[in-house]
Coordinates of C-alpha atoms in Angstrom, one line a residue:
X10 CA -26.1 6.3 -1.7
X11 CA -22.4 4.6 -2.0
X12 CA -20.9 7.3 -1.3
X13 CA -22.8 8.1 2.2
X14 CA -21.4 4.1 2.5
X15 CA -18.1 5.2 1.9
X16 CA -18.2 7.9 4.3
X17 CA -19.7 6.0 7.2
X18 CA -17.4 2.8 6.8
X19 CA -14.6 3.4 5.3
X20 CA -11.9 3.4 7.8
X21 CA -8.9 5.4 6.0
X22 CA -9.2 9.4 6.2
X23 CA -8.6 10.3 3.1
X24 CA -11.3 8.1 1.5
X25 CA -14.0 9.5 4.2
X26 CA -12.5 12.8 3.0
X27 CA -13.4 11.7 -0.9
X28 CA -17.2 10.7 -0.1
X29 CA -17.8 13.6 2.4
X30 CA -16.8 16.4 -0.8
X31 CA -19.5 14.1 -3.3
X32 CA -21.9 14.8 -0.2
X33 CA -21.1 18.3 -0.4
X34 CA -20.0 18.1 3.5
X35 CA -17.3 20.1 4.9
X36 CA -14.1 18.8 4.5
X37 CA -11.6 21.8 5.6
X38 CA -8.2 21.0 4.1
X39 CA -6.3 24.3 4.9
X40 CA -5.1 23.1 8.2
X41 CA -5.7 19.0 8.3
X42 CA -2.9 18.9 5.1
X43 CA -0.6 21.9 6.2
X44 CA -0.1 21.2 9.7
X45 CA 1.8 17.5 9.7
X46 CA 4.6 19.0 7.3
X47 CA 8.0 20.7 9.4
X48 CA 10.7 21.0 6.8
X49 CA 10.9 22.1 3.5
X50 CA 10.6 20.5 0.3
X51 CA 8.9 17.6 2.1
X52 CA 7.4 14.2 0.8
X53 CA 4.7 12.3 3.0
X54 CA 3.2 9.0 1.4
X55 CA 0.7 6.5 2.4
X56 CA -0.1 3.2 1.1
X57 CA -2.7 0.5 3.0
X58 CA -3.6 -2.8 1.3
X59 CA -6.5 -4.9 3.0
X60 CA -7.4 -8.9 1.9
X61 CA -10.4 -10.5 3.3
X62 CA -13.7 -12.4 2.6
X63 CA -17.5 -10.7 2.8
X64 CA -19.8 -13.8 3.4
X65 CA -22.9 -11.6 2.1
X66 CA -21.9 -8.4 0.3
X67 CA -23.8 -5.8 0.9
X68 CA -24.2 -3.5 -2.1
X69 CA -22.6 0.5 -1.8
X70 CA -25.5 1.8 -2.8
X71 CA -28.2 0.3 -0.4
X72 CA -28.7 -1.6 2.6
X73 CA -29.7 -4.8 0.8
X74 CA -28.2 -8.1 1.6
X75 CA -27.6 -10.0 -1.8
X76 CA -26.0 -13.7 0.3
X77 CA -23.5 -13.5 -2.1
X78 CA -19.7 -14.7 -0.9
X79 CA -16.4 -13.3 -2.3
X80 CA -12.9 -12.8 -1.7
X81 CA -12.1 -8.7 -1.7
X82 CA -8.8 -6.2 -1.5
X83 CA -9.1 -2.9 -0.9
X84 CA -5.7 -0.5 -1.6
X85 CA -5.1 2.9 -1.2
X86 CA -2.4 4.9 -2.0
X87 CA -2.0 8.9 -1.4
X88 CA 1.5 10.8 -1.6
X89 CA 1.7 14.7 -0.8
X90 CA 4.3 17.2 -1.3
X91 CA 4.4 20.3 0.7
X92 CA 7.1 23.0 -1.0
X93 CA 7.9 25.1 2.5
X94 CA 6.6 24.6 6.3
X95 CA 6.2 27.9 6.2
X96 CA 2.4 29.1 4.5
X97 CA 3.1 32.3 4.0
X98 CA 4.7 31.4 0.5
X99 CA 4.1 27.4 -0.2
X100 CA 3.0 25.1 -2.7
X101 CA 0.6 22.0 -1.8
X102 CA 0.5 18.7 -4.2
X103 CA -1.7 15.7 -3.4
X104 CA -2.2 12.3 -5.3
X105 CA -5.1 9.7 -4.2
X106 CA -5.6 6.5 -5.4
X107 CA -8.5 4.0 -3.6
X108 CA -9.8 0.8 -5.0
X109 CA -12.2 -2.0 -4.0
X110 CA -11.9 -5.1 -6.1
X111 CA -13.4 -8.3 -5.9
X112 CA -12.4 -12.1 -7.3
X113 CA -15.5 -12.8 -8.9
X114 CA -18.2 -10.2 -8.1
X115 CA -17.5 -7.0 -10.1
X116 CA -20.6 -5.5 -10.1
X117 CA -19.5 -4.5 -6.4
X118 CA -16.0 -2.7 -7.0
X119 CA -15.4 1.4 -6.4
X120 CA -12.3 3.0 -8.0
X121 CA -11.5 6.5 -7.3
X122 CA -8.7 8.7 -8.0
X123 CA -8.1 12.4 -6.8
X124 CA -5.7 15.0 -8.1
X125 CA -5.1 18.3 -6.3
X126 CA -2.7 21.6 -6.2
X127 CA -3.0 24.4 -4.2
X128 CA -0.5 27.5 -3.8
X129 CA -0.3 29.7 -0.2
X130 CA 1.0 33.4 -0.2
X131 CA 0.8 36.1 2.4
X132 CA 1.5 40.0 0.5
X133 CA 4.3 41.8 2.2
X134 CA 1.9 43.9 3.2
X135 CA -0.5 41.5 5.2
X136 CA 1.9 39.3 6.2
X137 CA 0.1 37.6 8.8
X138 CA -3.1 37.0 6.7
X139 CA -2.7 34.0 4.8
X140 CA -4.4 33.0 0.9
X141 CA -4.7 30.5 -1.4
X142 CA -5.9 29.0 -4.4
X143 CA -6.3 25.8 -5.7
X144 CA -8.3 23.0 -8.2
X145 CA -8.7 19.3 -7.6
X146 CA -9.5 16.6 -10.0
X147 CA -11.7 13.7 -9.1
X148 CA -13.0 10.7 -11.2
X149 CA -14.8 7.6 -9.7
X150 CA -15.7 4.2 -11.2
X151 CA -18.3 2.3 -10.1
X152 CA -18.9 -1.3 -11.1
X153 CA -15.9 -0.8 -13.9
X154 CA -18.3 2.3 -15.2
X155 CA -17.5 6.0 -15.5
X156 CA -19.6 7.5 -12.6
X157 CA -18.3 11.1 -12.2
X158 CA -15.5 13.5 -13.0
X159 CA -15.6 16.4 -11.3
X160 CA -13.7 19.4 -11.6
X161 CA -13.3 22.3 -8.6
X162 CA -11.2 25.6 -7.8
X163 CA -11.1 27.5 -4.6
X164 CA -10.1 30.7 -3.6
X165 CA -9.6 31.5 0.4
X166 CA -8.4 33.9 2.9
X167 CA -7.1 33.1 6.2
X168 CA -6.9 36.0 8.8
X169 CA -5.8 35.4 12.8
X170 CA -7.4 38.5 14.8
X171 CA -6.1 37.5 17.7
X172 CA -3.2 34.8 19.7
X173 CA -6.6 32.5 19.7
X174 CA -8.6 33.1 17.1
X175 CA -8.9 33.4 13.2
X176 CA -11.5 33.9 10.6
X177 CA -11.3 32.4 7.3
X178 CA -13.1 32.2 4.0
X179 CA -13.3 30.0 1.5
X180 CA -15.0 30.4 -2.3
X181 CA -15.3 26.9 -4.4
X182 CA -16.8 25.9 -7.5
X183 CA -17.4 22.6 -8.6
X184 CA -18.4 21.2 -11.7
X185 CA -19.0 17.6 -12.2
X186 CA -19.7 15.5 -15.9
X187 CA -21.3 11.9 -16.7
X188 CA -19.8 10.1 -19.4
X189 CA -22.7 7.7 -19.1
X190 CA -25.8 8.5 -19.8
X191 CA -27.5 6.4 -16.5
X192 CA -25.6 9.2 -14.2
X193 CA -26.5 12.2 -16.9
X194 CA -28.8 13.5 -13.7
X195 CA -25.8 13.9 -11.1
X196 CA -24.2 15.9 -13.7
X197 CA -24.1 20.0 -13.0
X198 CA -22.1 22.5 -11.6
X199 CA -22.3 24.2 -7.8
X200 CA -20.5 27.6 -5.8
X201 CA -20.4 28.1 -2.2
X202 CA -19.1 30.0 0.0
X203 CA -17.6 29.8 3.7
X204 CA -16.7 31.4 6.4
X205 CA -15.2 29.9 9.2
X206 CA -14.2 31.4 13.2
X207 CA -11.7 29.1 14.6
X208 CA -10.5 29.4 18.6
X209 CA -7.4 27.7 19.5
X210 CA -7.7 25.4 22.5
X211 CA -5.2 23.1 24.4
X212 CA -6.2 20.0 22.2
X213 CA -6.7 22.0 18.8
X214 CA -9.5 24.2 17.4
X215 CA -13.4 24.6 17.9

């Protein structure tokens, strides 16, 4: 579907990370947004802008060729704000804006935006275990239509048993609407639940 397109070609991060939670595929954000930020009360923004022409667009949803030629500009734009370096009491903000637009051939062009918040604590009395909660706002055009809005919250738990190693888990539930009635059928609502064994290494976790 377009958004396994957007997931295998897209080449900015946070766009793969977009498609990959429509996929339902694991897309662990407790560490990949925490661990870039050092100082307090810190800003971190990112904005990519790429012109070119596609000599025979292929369309996001398929594999089919339609030999149709077009200028294109894809633009992304994503700023964060992390409240404290330190987890144990933090607040997390993220904006993300992606769009593909064409000159002439519309029927083609993706727009998605992503909203999120998410707030860290540690009790006094656990204060190495960390938790936190947090919703996220999606909504994606396709072809200047509503596709999908979709809705989650999460609840998690973060607990290092050792210098090496740490177990977490994670509780989500998402709901996703269709303001048009051709995408009615993706529409519904979904829980899961993770648990995750991370072991530190000399290049990261495994």
């Amino acid at each position: 579907n377009r958004f396994t397109y957007l997931s295998q070609h897209a080449q900015d991060s946070k766009i793969v990370m977009l498609a990959n939670k429509q996929l339902g595929k694991d897309t662990d954000t407790t560490t990949s947004r925490a661990e870039p930020y050092e100082e307090d009360g810190m800003w971190q923004s990112l904005i990519s802008v790429q012109l070119g022409n596609d000599s025979n667009i292929v369309l996001p949803d398929d594999e089919n060729i339609t030999e149709q030629s077009d200028q294109f500009a894809d633009f992304l734009f994503s700023t964060s704000y992390f409240s404290r370096a330190d987890l144990s009491n933090a607040w997390l903000l993220d904006f993300t804006y992606y769009g593909s637009k064409y000159s002439e051939a519309t029927n083609y062009e993706i727009s998605m935006y992503a909203i999120s918040g998410r707030k860290y604590f540690s009790p006094t009395s656990l204060s190495n275990t960390k938790f936190y909660m947090g919703a996220d706002f999606e909504s994606i055009d396709l072809s200047n239509v509503s596709y999908l809005d979709t809705t989650s919250f999460n609840l998690g738990v973060e607990y290092p048993f050792s210098s090496k190693d740490k177990l977490s888990l994670d509780m989500s539930f998402r709901n996703a609407s269709a303001t048009d009635s051709q995408f009615k059928y993706l529409a519904g609502s979904s829980s899961r639940y993770q648990l995750t064994w991370k072991h530190a290494t000399t290049n990261g976790y495994w």
